Structure formats: structure tokens, C-alpha cells
Amino acid sequence: MGSVVIIGGTSGIGKELAQHYLDRGRSVVITGRDAERAGGVAAELAAAARATDNAEVPSAHGLAVDLSRPHYIAAALAGIGPVDRLVLVAIERDMNTIANYDIDKAVRLTTLKLVGYHAVVHALKSRLSPDSSVLLFGGVAKDHPYEGSTTVSTINAGVIGMMRTLAVELAPIRVNSLHTWMIEDSPFWRDKPETVKWAGSHTLTHRLPTSADVVDAAALLLDNPGLNAVGLRVDCGM
Ligand SMILES: NC(=O)c1ccc[n+]([C@@H]2O[C@H](COP(=O)([O-])OP(=O)(O)OC[C@H]3O[C@@H](n4cnc5c(N)ncnc54)[C@H](OP(=O)(O)O)[C@@H]3O)[C@@H](O)[C@H]2O)c1
């Protein structure tokens, strides 16, 4: 069986998902921008997984891949073997508005998601098998713009188009996407409790998705053979 490759696996949901698969004895490759940091996080996750006393001892590797420099992606991924699950979750934050449009930030984030994600799939295509699956991360800002989401809303909507074209081009490999509302316990929101409270008040369940909720939904999309070309919202009924 091939490995689980998580592009953007050094923090947040990517890191939680890496732990999910390691805990189940699956070999994982995580990437971030810095090789040393990625290697350190991989070692930390593998040590935690071994502590759960799995029958199979999984391996975890960390690699440096910068999605904002797509021409270098194929070389950075050259050492990866067969891939069973491919997760594209990396993001850089951007608060753009049309009134104060920051072109450099917009180009960087748009390149990262809409070119970088494609370039990763292109580079790893020959290492996927018919039973492999791919998961792309977007967000509900595609449907619900907010002040500062000009680029984020645009790229998240783009992820739906990307999912559809990849599902056709890679068939029978399954390609799904997950679009979450603000994740309550995400490291990014840790120092912004008022924003988290405001966001939670806008759902029918009066709570926000947790990392555990999102990991559970991601694993379903990745592992359930009946799910293909699904753009799943995880938003607690926004
Ligand atoms: N958190 C939320 O509340 C929320 C809400 C809506 C949607 N989402 C979506 O969910 C996904 C995960 O969000 P998160 O908050 O869990 O992310 P996060 O904790 O900010 O982690 C981002 C990951 O992306 C990597 N990364 C950053 N810049 C990169 C680049 N230029 N090239 C390659 N990798 C890069 C980071 O690695 P290094 O820092 O090690 O380089 C890190 O592993 C994102 O796609 C986001 O759009 C999240």
C-alpha cells in the first residue's frame, strides 16, 4: 500500500489528519515550506503514533515544498514512492479587499492554491493507482464572502472547479473537496476568541466545527469508495 501524502501537514488540519492515519498504521509524508520543521513535526507525530501501540509501526517523513514556487514542486516531490491518499491542505493567510488590493499577496495565494495544487497532482499522477484518492481543501468563504476574503473566496470557489476537472481527468481515481467554516480549535484562531464566538453564533447548532469534526469528514471523503467529486461543507449548519 502506498503512503498518505499531506501537502501542508506541519500544522492545523493537515497535522491532525497525519496523526489520524499514523495512528492507523499508515505511512505518511507531510510537507511544509521548511525541511527541518517538516522533519521535526513528522518525528513528533510518528512518536505519538507509536505510543498508541499499533501492531504496524508506521513511518513519517517530512519534506520541504513551497507551493508558491510551482516550477520547483516536481523536483521537491521526486523522492516520494506510491501514493494511496493525497491531501492538499496548505494555505497562506491573506486579507484582501478590492478597496485596498494587494497584488503581490493575491498573486502569491492564487498561485499557491490554484497553480500549486495542480502542479502537485501533475507531479504525483504517475504514483497514484486506480484505488487512490485525492482531497482538496477549500472553505465556505466560496459561498459566504466576508470583509477581507476577496482572494480567499475566489480561490475557494476555484477549488470546486479544480475538483471537477481532476475527477474527470484522473478517473477512476476519486477526487473530493472539503469546505469548512471557521475551525474552533484551529491554531490560527487561538488568539482571536471574539471572532470565534461571533462565528459560532452564525450556525444552527451554535457551535463551530472542531478539528476532530473536520478530520473525520476528511477521512470519509478519502476512504469511502462511494464518494467522488463531492464538495462537502463542514459548517455546523451555517
Ligand atoms: N482554520 C480554519 O478555520 C479554516 C477555515 C476555512 C478553511 N480552512 C482551510 O483548511 C485548510 C487548512 O487550514 P489550517 O488552518 O489547518 O492551516 P494552517 O494551520 O495555517 O497550516 C497551513 C499549512 O500550509 C503550509 N504552507 C503555508 N504556506 C505554504 C506554501 N507556500 N507552500 C507549501 N505549504 C505551505 C504550512 O506549512 P509551514 O508553515 O510549515 O510552511 C502548514 O503546514 C486550508 O486550506 C484552509 O483554506 C481552514
PDB file of C-alpha atoms and ligand atoms in Angstrom:
ATOM      1  CA  MET A   1       0.000   0.000   0.000  1.00  0.00           C
ATOM      2  CA  GLY A   2       1.267   3.500  -0.854  1.00  0.00           C
ATOM      3  CA  SER A   3       1.672   6.353   1.582  1.00  0.00           C
ATOM      4  CA  VAL A   4      -0.624   9.174   2.679  1.00  0.00           C
ATOM      5  CA  VAL A   5       0.869  12.430   1.384  1.00  0.00           C
ATOM      6  CA  ILE A   6      -0.294  15.624   3.074  1.00  0.00           C
ATOM      7  CA  ILE A   7       0.775  18.859   1.398  1.00  0.00           C
ATOM      8  CA  GLY A   8       0.630  21.358   4.273  1.00  0.00           C
ATOM      9  CA  GLY A   9       0.862  18.764   7.050  1.00  0.00           C
ATOM     10  CA  THR A  10       3.002  20.642   9.572  1.00  0.00           C
ATOM     11  CA  SER A  11       0.134  22.363  11.412  1.00  0.00           C
ATOM     12  CA  GLY A  12      -3.635  22.650  11.771  1.00  0.00           C
ATOM     13  CA  ILE A  13      -5.861  20.162   9.968  1.00  0.00           C
ATOM     14  CA  GLY A  14      -3.027  18.699   7.888  1.00  0.00           C
ATOM     15  CA  LYS A  15      -1.116  17.749  11.012  1.00  0.00           C
ATOM     16  CA  GLU A  16      -4.241  16.306  12.707  1.00  0.00           C
ATOM     17  CA  LEU A  17      -5.018  14.250   9.612  1.00  0.00           C
ATOM     18  CA  ALA A  18      -1.438  12.950   9.508  1.00  0.00           C
ATOM     19  CA  GLN A  19      -1.840  11.763  13.101  1.00  0.00           C
ATOM     20  CA  HIS A  20      -5.161  10.117  12.202  1.00  0.00           C
ATOM     21  CA  TYR A  21      -3.507   7.971   9.516  1.00  0.00           C
ATOM     22  CA  LEU A  22      -0.342   7.260  11.522  1.00  0.00           C
ATOM     23  CA  ASP A  23      -2.485   6.061  14.425  1.00  0.00           C
ATOM     24  CA  ARG A  24      -3.993   3.539  11.990  1.00  0.00           C
ATOM     25  CA  GLY A  25      -0.589   2.227  10.927  1.00  0.00           C
ATOM     26  CA  ARG A  26      -0.350   4.117   7.620  1.00  0.00           C
ATOM     27  CA  SER A  27       2.924   5.610   6.368  1.00  0.00           C
ATOM     28  CA  VAL A  28       2.672   9.372   5.997  1.00  0.00           C
ATOM     29  CA  VAL A  29       4.637  12.079   4.186  1.00  0.00           C
ATOM     30  CA  ILE A  30       3.960  15.633   5.345  1.00  0.00           C
ATOM     31  CA  THR A  31       5.214  18.812   3.724  1.00  0.00           C
ATOM     32  CA  GLY A  32       5.727  22.429   4.748  1.00  0.00           C
ATOM     33  CA  ARG A  33       7.949  25.212   3.457  1.00  0.00           C
ATOM     34  CA  ASP A  34      10.916  24.313   5.662  1.00  0.00           C
ATOM     35  CA  ALA A  35      12.562  20.859   5.611  1.00  0.00           C
ATOM     36  CA  GLU A  36      13.794  21.000   9.200  1.00  0.00           C
ATOM     37  CA  ARG A  37      10.388  21.989  10.576  1.00  0.00           C
ATOM     38  CA  ALA A  38       8.618  19.341   8.446  1.00  0.00           C
ATOM     39  CA  GLY A  39      11.068  16.663   9.608  1.00  0.00           C
ATOM     40  CA  GLY A  40      10.625  17.684  13.246  1.00  0.00           C
ATOM     41  CA  VAL A  41       6.820  17.568  13.042  1.00  0.00           C
ATOM     42  CA  ALA A  42       6.972  14.181  11.246  1.00  0.00           C
ATOM     43  CA  ALA A  43       9.164  12.754  14.027  1.00  0.00           C
ATOM     44  CA  GLU A  44       6.818  14.143  16.698  1.00  0.00           C
ATOM     45  CA  LEU A  45       3.759  12.607  15.005  1.00  0.00           C
ATOM     46  CA  ALA A  46       5.440   9.216  14.490  1.00  0.00           C
ATOM     47  CA  ALA A  47       6.499   9.098  18.131  1.00  0.00           C
ATOM     48  CA  ALA A  48       2.931   9.831  19.242  1.00  0.00           C
ATOM     49  CA  ALA A  49       1.546   7.157  16.899  1.00  0.00           C
ATOM     50  CA  ARG A  50       3.918   4.505  18.182  1.00  0.00           C
ATOM     51  CA  ALA A  51       2.750   5.329  21.688  1.00  0.00           C
ATOM     52  CA  THR A  52      -0.739   4.095  20.759  1.00  0.00           C
ATOM     53  CA  ASP A  53       0.680   0.556  20.476  1.00  0.00           C
ATOM     54  CA  ASN A  54      -0.252  -0.157  16.853  1.00  0.00           C
ATOM     55  CA  ALA A  55       0.566  -3.582  15.521  1.00  0.00           C
ATOM     56  CA  GLU A  56       2.221  -1.976  12.477  1.00  0.00           C
ATOM     57  CA  VAL A  57       4.850   0.673  13.166  1.00  0.00           C
ATOM     58  CA  PRO A  58       4.187   3.447  10.664  1.00  0.00           C
ATOM     59  CA  SER A  59       6.805   5.740   9.165  1.00  0.00           C
ATOM     60  CA  ALA A  60       6.538   9.531   8.862  1.00  0.00           C
ATOM     61  CA  HIS A  61       8.703  11.735   6.671  1.00  0.00           C
ATOM     62  CA  GLY A  62       8.843  15.498   6.309  1.00  0.00           C
ATOM     63  CA  LEU A  63       9.658  17.324   3.071  1.00  0.00           C
ATOM     64  CA  ALA A  64      10.026  20.958   2.008  1.00  0.00           C
ATOM     65  CA  VAL A  65       7.655  22.023  -0.784  1.00  0.00           C
ATOM     66  CA  ASP A  66       6.805  25.669  -1.494  1.00  0.00           C
ATOM     67  CA  LEU A  67       3.555  25.808  -3.463  1.00  0.00           C
ATOM     68  CA  SER A  68       4.076  29.480  -4.288  1.00  0.00           C
ATOM     69  CA  ARG A  69       7.045  28.374  -6.480  1.00  0.00           C
ATOM     70  CA  PRO A  70       5.296  25.795  -8.685  1.00  0.00           C
ATOM     71  CA  HIS A  71       8.206  25.224 -11.076  1.00  0.00           C
ATOM     72  CA  TYR A  72      10.164  23.562  -8.256  1.00  0.00           C
ATOM     73  CA  ILE A  73       7.371  21.310  -6.970  1.00  0.00           C
ATOM     74  CA  ALA A  74       8.087  18.220  -9.125  1.00  0.00           C
ATOM     75  CA  ALA A  75      11.744  18.126  -8.043  1.00  0.00           C
ATOM     76  CA  ALA A  76      10.770  18.535  -4.377  1.00  0.00           C
ATOM     77  CA  LEU A  77       8.404  15.534  -4.625  1.00  0.00           C
ATOM     78  CA  ALA A  78      10.750  13.319  -6.669  1.00  0.00           C
ATOM     79  CA  GLY A  79      11.649  11.020  -3.763  1.00  0.00           C
ATOM     80  CA  ILE A  80       8.058  10.017  -2.947  1.00  0.00           C
ATOM     81  CA  GLY A  81       7.008   6.443  -3.836  1.00  0.00           C
ATOM     82  CA  PRO A  82       3.483   5.100  -4.495  1.00  0.00           C
ATOM     83  CA  VAL A  83       0.723   7.353  -3.134  1.00  0.00           C
ATOM     84  CA  ASP A  84      -2.515   5.948  -1.750  1.00  0.00           C
ATOM     85  CA  ARG A  85      -4.058   9.162  -0.384  1.00  0.00           C
ATOM     86  CA  LEU A  86      -3.120  12.697  -1.478  1.00  0.00           C
ATOM     87  CA  VAL A  87      -4.316  15.641   0.617  1.00  0.00           C
ATOM     88  CA  LEU A  88      -3.812  19.254  -0.456  1.00  0.00           C
ATOM     89  CA  VAL A  89      -4.480  21.439   2.567  1.00  0.00           C
ATOM     90  CA  ALA A  90      -1.736  24.133   2.535  1.00  0.00           C
ATOM     91  CA  ILE A  91      -2.755  27.776   2.870  1.00  0.00           C
ATOM     92  CA  GLU A  92      -1.199  31.170   3.495  1.00  0.00           C
ATOM     93  CA  ARG A  93      -3.445  33.807   5.044  1.00  0.00           C
ATOM     94  CA  ASP A  94      -4.482  36.871   3.072  1.00  0.00           C
ATOM     95  CA  MET A  95      -6.976  39.635   3.951  1.00  0.00           C
ATOM     96  CA  ASN A  96      -7.547  41.303   0.602  1.00  0.00           C
ATOM     97  CA  THR A  97     -10.264  43.750  -0.422  1.00  0.00           C
ATOM     98  CA  ILE A  98     -10.916  45.428  -3.749  1.00  0.00           C
ATOM     99  CA  ALA A  99     -10.628  48.804  -1.991  1.00  0.00           C
ATOM    100  CA  ASN A 100      -7.083  48.018  -0.773  1.00  0.00           C
ATOM    101  CA  TYR A 101      -5.990  45.400  -3.278  1.00  0.00           C
ATOM    102  CA  ASP A 102      -2.558  43.930  -2.526  1.00  0.00           C
ATOM    103  CA  ILE A 103      -1.493  42.448  -5.872  1.00  0.00           C
ATOM    104  CA  ASP A 104       1.572  40.617  -4.552  1.00  0.00           C
ATOM    105  CA  LYS A 105      -0.420  38.837  -1.833  1.00  0.00           C
ATOM    106  CA  ALA A 106      -3.210  37.993  -4.294  1.00  0.00           C
ATOM    107  CA  VAL A 107      -0.747  36.525  -6.815  1.00  0.00           C
ATOM    108  CA  ARG A 108       1.003  34.529  -4.081  1.00  0.00           C
ATOM    109  CA  LEU A 109      -2.151  32.937  -2.646  1.00  0.00           C
ATOM    110  CA  THR A 110      -3.762  32.341  -6.023  1.00  0.00           C
ATOM    111  CA  THR A 111      -0.552  30.671  -7.239  1.00  0.00           C
ATOM    112  CA  LEU A 112      -0.295  28.556  -4.075  1.00  0.00           C
ATOM    113  CA  LYS A 113      -3.816  27.108  -4.335  1.00  0.00           C
ATOM    114  CA  LEU A 114      -4.833  27.224  -7.959  1.00  0.00           C
ATOM    115  CA  VAL A 115      -1.477  26.527  -9.618  1.00  0.00           C
ATOM    116  CA  GLY A 116       0.448  24.858  -6.781  1.00  0.00           C
ATOM    117  CA  TYR A 117      -2.267  22.267  -6.019  1.00  0.00           C
ATOM    118  CA  HIS A 118      -2.499  21.342  -9.726  1.00  0.00           C
ATOM    119  CA  ALA A 119       1.289  21.147 -10.019  1.00  0.00           C
ATOM    120  CA  VAL A 120       1.434  18.682  -7.100  1.00  0.00           C
ATOM    121  CA  VAL A 121      -1.201  16.425  -8.680  1.00  0.00           C
ATOM    122  CA  HIS A 122       0.627  16.628 -12.020  1.00  0.00           C
ATOM    123  CA  ALA A 123       3.921  15.685 -10.360  1.00  0.00           C
ATOM    124  CA  LEU A 124       2.464  12.734  -8.424  1.00  0.00           C
ATOM    125  CA  LYS A 125      -0.009  11.480 -11.058  1.00  0.00           C
ATOM    126  CA  SER A 126       2.140   8.510 -12.105  1.00  0.00           C
ATOM    127  CA  ARG A 127       2.454   7.419  -8.449  1.00  0.00           C
ATOM    128  CA  LEU A 128      -1.333   7.255  -7.877  1.00  0.00           C
ATOM    129  CA  SER A 129      -3.165   3.966  -8.514  1.00  0.00           C
ATOM    130  CA  PRO A 130      -6.815   3.402  -9.512  1.00  0.00           C
ATOM    131  CA  ASP A 131      -7.739   2.913  -5.825  1.00  0.00           C
ATOM    132  CA  SER A 132      -6.018   6.131  -4.729  1.00  0.00           C
ATOM    133  CA  SER A 133      -7.961   9.246  -3.795  1.00  0.00           C
ATOM    134  CA  VAL A 134      -7.269  12.966  -3.670  1.00  0.00           C
ATOM    135  CA  LEU A 135      -8.723  15.538  -1.271  1.00  0.00           C
ATOM    136  CA  LEU A 136      -8.559  19.294  -1.874  1.00  0.00           C
ATOM    137  CA  PHE A 137      -9.246  21.817   0.885  1.00  0.00           C
ATOM    138  CA  GLY A 138     -11.258  24.967   0.193  1.00  0.00           C
ATOM    139  CA  GLY A 139     -13.589  26.802   2.564  1.00  0.00           C
ATOM    140  CA  VAL A 140     -17.139  28.140   2.871  1.00  0.00           C
ATOM    141  CA  ALA A 141     -15.884  31.640   2.019  1.00  0.00           C
ATOM    142  CA  LYS A 142     -16.619  30.455  -1.548  1.00  0.00           C
ATOM    143  CA  ASP A 143     -20.317  30.943  -0.717  1.00  0.00           C
ATOM    144  CA  HIS A 144     -20.107  33.461   2.135  1.00  0.00           C
ATOM    145  CA  PRO A 145     -17.657  36.310   1.470  1.00  0.00           C
ATOM    146  CA  TYR A 146     -16.564  38.482   4.391  1.00  0.00           C
ATOM    147  CA  GLU A 147     -14.581  41.717   4.671  1.00  0.00           C
ATOM    148  CA  GLY A 148     -11.071  40.757   3.517  1.00  0.00           C
ATOM    149  CA  SER A 149     -11.990  37.500   1.717  1.00  0.00           C
ATOM    150  CA  THR A 150     -11.629  38.761  -1.871  1.00  0.00           C
ATOM    151  CA  THR A 151      -8.829  36.338  -2.760  1.00  0.00           C
ATOM    152  CA  VAL A 152      -9.884  33.597  -0.329  1.00  0.00           C
ATOM    153  CA  SER A 153     -13.481  33.492  -1.661  1.00  0.00           C
ATOM    154  CA  THR A 154     -12.139  33.364  -5.213  1.00  0.00           C
ATOM    155  CA  ILE A 155      -9.645  30.538  -4.665  1.00  0.00           C
ATOM    156  CA  ASN A 156     -12.101  28.501  -2.579  1.00  0.00           C
ATOM    157  CA  ALA A 157     -14.644  28.705  -5.422  1.00  0.00           C
ATOM    158  CA  GLY A 158     -11.800  27.718  -7.761  1.00  0.00           C
ATOM    159  CA  VAL A 159     -11.234  24.559  -5.724  1.00  0.00           C
ATOM    160  CA  ILE A 160     -14.680  23.321  -6.825  1.00  0.00           C
ATOM    161  CA  GLY A 161     -13.719  23.720 -10.498  1.00  0.00           C
ATOM    162  CA  MET A 162     -10.368  22.071  -9.803  1.00  0.00           C
ATOM    163  CA  MET A 163     -12.076  19.119  -8.117  1.00  0.00           C
ATOM    164  CA  ARG A 164     -14.423  18.602 -11.061  1.00  0.00           C
ATOM    165  CA  THR A 165     -11.772  18.731 -13.750  1.00  0.00           C
ATOM    166  CA  LEU A 166      -9.400  16.496 -11.761  1.00  0.00           C
ATOM    167  CA  ALA A 167     -12.163  13.950 -11.078  1.00  0.00           C
ATOM    168  CA  VAL A 168     -12.677  13.679 -14.847  1.00  0.00           C
ATOM    169  CA  GLU A 169      -9.012  13.771 -15.824  1.00  0.00           C
ATOM    170  CA  LEU A 170      -7.820  11.304 -13.153  1.00  0.00           C
ATOM    171  CA  ALA A 171     -10.772   8.855 -13.281  1.00  0.00           C
ATOM    172  CA  PRO A 172     -11.124   6.235 -11.836  1.00  0.00           C
ATOM    173  CA  ILE A 173      -9.096   7.930  -9.090  1.00  0.00           C
ATOM    174  CA  ARG A 174     -11.561   9.746  -6.812  1.00  0.00           C
ATOM    175  CA  VAL A 175     -11.211  13.476  -6.164  1.00  0.00           C
ATOM    176  CA  ASN A 176     -13.233  15.283  -3.480  1.00  0.00           C
ATOM    177  CA  SER A 177     -13.071  18.654  -1.737  1.00  0.00           C
ATOM    178  CA  LEU A 178     -13.840  19.794   1.787  1.00  0.00           C
ATOM    179  CA  HIS A 179     -15.077  23.289   2.618  1.00  0.00           C
ATOM    180  CA  THR A 180     -15.100  24.174   6.261  1.00  0.00           C
ATOM    181  CA  TRP A 181     -16.342  27.168   8.193  1.00  0.00           C
ATOM    182  CA  MET A 182     -14.006  28.517  10.875  1.00  0.00           C
ATOM    183  CA  ILE A 183     -12.468  25.602  12.825  1.00  0.00           C
ATOM    184  CA  GLU A 184     -12.987  26.288  16.524  1.00  0.00           C
ATOM    185  CA  ASP A 185      -9.688  24.897  17.845  1.00  0.00           C
ATOM    186  CA  SER A 186      -7.524  25.790  14.842  1.00  0.00           C
ATOM    187  CA  PRO A 187      -4.120  27.221  15.889  1.00  0.00           C
ATOM    188  CA  PHE A 188      -4.861  30.206  13.629  1.00  0.00           C
ATOM    189  CA  TRP A 189      -7.835  31.341  15.770  1.00  0.00           C
ATOM    190  CA  ARG A 190      -6.262  30.657  19.182  1.00  0.00           C
ATOM    191  CA  ASP A 191      -5.647  34.339  19.940  1.00  0.00           C
ATOM    192  CA  LYS A 192      -8.921  35.587  18.407  1.00  0.00           C
ATOM    193  CA  PRO A 193     -11.653  34.351  20.822  1.00  0.00           C
ATOM    194  CA  GLU A 194     -14.112  37.146  19.927  1.00  0.00           C
ATOM    195  CA  THR A 195     -14.048  36.188  16.227  1.00  0.00           C
ATOM    196  CA  VAL A 196     -14.575  32.526  17.131  1.00  0.00           C
ATOM    197  CA  LYS A 197     -17.561  33.458  19.345  1.00  0.00           C
ATOM    198  CA  TRP A 198     -19.075  35.595  16.578  1.00  0.00           C
ATOM    199  CA  ALA A 199     -18.647  32.811  14.011  1.00  0.00           C
ATOM    200  CA  GLY A 200     -20.209  30.189  16.306  1.00  0.00           C
ATOM    201  CA  SER A 201     -23.315  32.360  16.725  1.00  0.00           C
ATOM    202  CA  HIS A 202     -23.939  32.074  12.955  1.00  0.00           C
ATOM    203  CA  THR A 203     -24.577  28.316  12.898  1.00  0.00           C
ATOM    204  CA  LEU A 204     -27.810  26.430  13.580  1.00  0.00           C
ATOM    205  CA  THR A 205     -26.036  24.267  16.167  1.00  0.00           C
ATOM    206  CA  HIS A 206     -24.487  27.319  17.940  1.00  0.00           C
ATOM    207  CA  ARG A 207     -21.043  25.817  17.640  1.00  0.00           C
ATOM    208  CA  LEU A 208     -18.220  25.652  15.129  1.00  0.00           C
ATOM    209  CA  PRO A 209     -16.670  22.578  13.545  1.00  0.00           C
ATOM    210  CA  THR A 210     -13.761  21.243  15.584  1.00  0.00           C
ATOM    211  CA  SER A 211     -10.544  19.805  14.165  1.00  0.00           C
ATOM    212  CA  ALA A 212     -11.860  16.339  15.096  1.00  0.00           C
ATOM    213  CA  ASP A 213     -15.058  17.004  13.076  1.00  0.00           C
ATOM    214  CA  VAL A 214     -13.033  18.084  10.053  1.00  0.00           C
ATOM    215  CA  VAL A 215     -10.565  15.169  10.266  1.00  0.00           C
ATOM    216  CA  ASP A 216     -13.498  12.746  10.490  1.00  0.00           C
ATOM    217  CA  ALA A 217     -15.136  14.273   7.389  1.00  0.00           C
ATOM    218  CA  ALA A 218     -11.806  14.332   5.516  1.00  0.00           C
ATOM    219  CA  ALA A 219     -11.150  10.646   6.242  1.00  0.00           C
ATOM    220  CA  LEU A 220     -14.663   9.800   4.999  1.00  0.00           C
ATOM    221  CA  LEU A 221     -14.059  11.609   1.708  1.00  0.00           C
ATOM    222  CA  LEU A 222     -10.648   9.989   1.319  1.00  0.00           C
ATOM    223  CA  ASP A 223     -11.589   6.423   2.240  1.00  0.00           C
ATOM    224  CA  ASN A 224     -15.219   5.866   1.211  1.00  0.00           C
ATOM    225  CA  PRO A 225     -15.190   4.448  -2.357  1.00  0.00           C
ATOM    226  CA  GLY A 226     -18.741   5.742  -2.956  1.00  0.00           C
ATOM    227  CA  LEU A 227     -17.710   9.388  -2.663  1.00  0.00           C
ATOM    228  CA  ASN A 228     -16.371  11.101  -5.779  1.00  0.00           C
ATOM    229  CA  ALA A 229     -16.500  14.737  -6.957  1.00  0.00           C
ATOM    230  CA  VAL A 230     -18.198  15.753  -3.701  1.00  0.00           C
ATOM    231  CA  GLY A 231     -17.657  19.304  -2.440  1.00  0.00           C
ATOM    232  CA  LEU A 232     -18.562  18.724   1.215  1.00  0.00           C
ATOM    233  CA  ARG A 233     -19.356  21.632   3.528  1.00  0.00           C
ATOM    234  CA  VAL A 234     -18.452  21.116   7.190  1.00  0.00           C
ATOM    235  CA  ASP A 235     -20.101  24.147   8.754  1.00  0.00           C
ATOM    236  CA  CYS A 236     -22.452  23.076  11.576  1.00  0.00           C
ATOM    237  CA  GLY A 237     -25.410  24.411   9.561  1.00  0.00           C
ATOM    238  CA  MET A 238     -24.214  27.895   8.708  1.00  0.00           C
TER     239      MET A 238
HETATM  240  N1  LIG B   1      -8.572  27.007  10.049  1.00  0.00           N
HETATM  241  C1  LIG B   1      -9.774  27.383   9.667  1.00  0.00           C
HETATM  242  O1  LIG B   1     -10.580  27.903  10.471  1.00  0.00           O
HETATM  243  C2  LIG B   1     -10.194  27.208   8.231  1.00  0.00           C
HETATM  244  C3  LIG B   1     -11.399  27.778   7.786  1.00  0.00           C
HETATM  245  C4  LIG B   1     -11.766  27.616   6.456  1.00  0.00           C
HETATM  246  C5  LIG B   1     -10.980  26.885   5.574  1.00  0.00           C
HETATM  247  N2  LIG B   1      -9.814  26.341   6.049  1.00  0.00           N
HETATM  248  C6  LIG B   1      -8.980  25.617   5.077  1.00  0.00           C
HETATM  249  O2  LIG B   1      -8.434  24.461   5.702  1.00  0.00           O
HETATM  250  C7  LIG B   1      -7.093  24.278   5.273  1.00  0.00           C
HETATM  251  C8  LIG B   1      -6.183  24.112   6.488  1.00  0.00           C
HETATM  252  O3  LIG B   1      -6.226  25.254   7.298  1.00  0.00           O
HETATM  253  P1  LIG B   1      -5.399  25.281   8.658  1.00  0.00           P
HETATM  254  O4  LIG B   1      -5.877  26.469   9.434  1.00  0.00           O
HETATM  255  O5  LIG B   1      -5.439  23.935   9.279  1.00  0.00           O
HETATM  256  O6  LIG B   1      -3.918  25.597   8.087  1.00  0.00           O
HETATM  257  P2  LIG B   1      -2.605  26.045   8.886  1.00  0.00           P
HETATM  258  O7  LIG B   1      -2.609  25.533  10.291  1.00  0.00           O
HETATM  259  O8  LIG B   1      -2.399  27.516   8.672  1.00  0.00           O
HETATM  260  O9  LIG B   1      -1.467  25.230   8.089  1.00  0.00           O
HETATM  261  C9  LIG B   1      -1.097  25.635   6.835  1.00  0.00           C
HETATM  262  C10 LIG B   1      -0.140  24.620   6.250  1.00  0.00           C
HETATM  263  O10 LIG B   1       0.252  25.092   4.951  1.00  0.00           O
HETATM  264  C11 LIG B   1       1.680  25.096   4.859  1.00  0.00           C
HETATM  265  N3  LIG B   1       2.081  26.175   3.963  1.00  0.00           N
HETATM  266  C12 LIG B   1       1.967  27.511   4.169  1.00  0.00           C
HETATM  267  N4  LIG B   1       2.452  28.181   3.114  1.00  0.00           N
HETATM  268  C13 LIG B   1       2.875  27.252   2.213  1.00  0.00           C
HETATM  269  C14 LIG B   1       3.478  27.320   0.936  1.00  0.00           C
HETATM  270  N5  LIG B   1       3.768  28.497   0.337  1.00  0.00           N
HETATM  271  N6  LIG B   1       3.790  26.168   0.312  1.00  0.00           N
HETATM  272  C15 LIG B   1       3.541  24.976   0.896  1.00  0.00           C
HETATM  273  N7  LIG B   1       2.966  24.837   2.097  1.00  0.00           N
HETATM  274  C16 LIG B   1       2.642  25.975   2.761  1.00  0.00           C
HETATM  275  C17 LIG B   1       2.152  25.283   6.288  1.00  0.00           C
HETATM  276  O11 LIG B   1       3.455  24.770   6.448  1.00  0.00           O
HETATM  277  P3  LIG B   1       4.709  25.618   7.049  1.00  0.00           P
HETATM  278  O12 LIG B   1       4.154  26.727   7.872  1.00  0.00           O
HETATM  279  O13 LIG B   1       5.471  24.589   7.832  1.00  0.00           O
HETATM  280  O14 LIG B   1       5.435  26.090   5.839  1.00  0.00           O
HETATM  281  C18 LIG B   1       1.144  24.447   7.051  1.00  0.00           C
HETATM  282  O15 LIG B   1       1.510  23.085   7.040  1.00  0.00           O
HETATM  283  C19 LIG B   1      -6.703  25.460   4.405  1.00  0.00           C
HETATM  284  O16 LIG B   1      -6.662  25.075   3.045  1.00  0.00           O
HETATM  285  C20 LIG B   1      -7.790  26.479   4.641  1.00  0.00           C
HETATM  286  O17 LIG B   1      -8.127  27.200   3.479  1.00  0.00           O
HETATM  287  C21 LIG B   1      -9.406  26.476   7.334  1.00  0.00           C
END
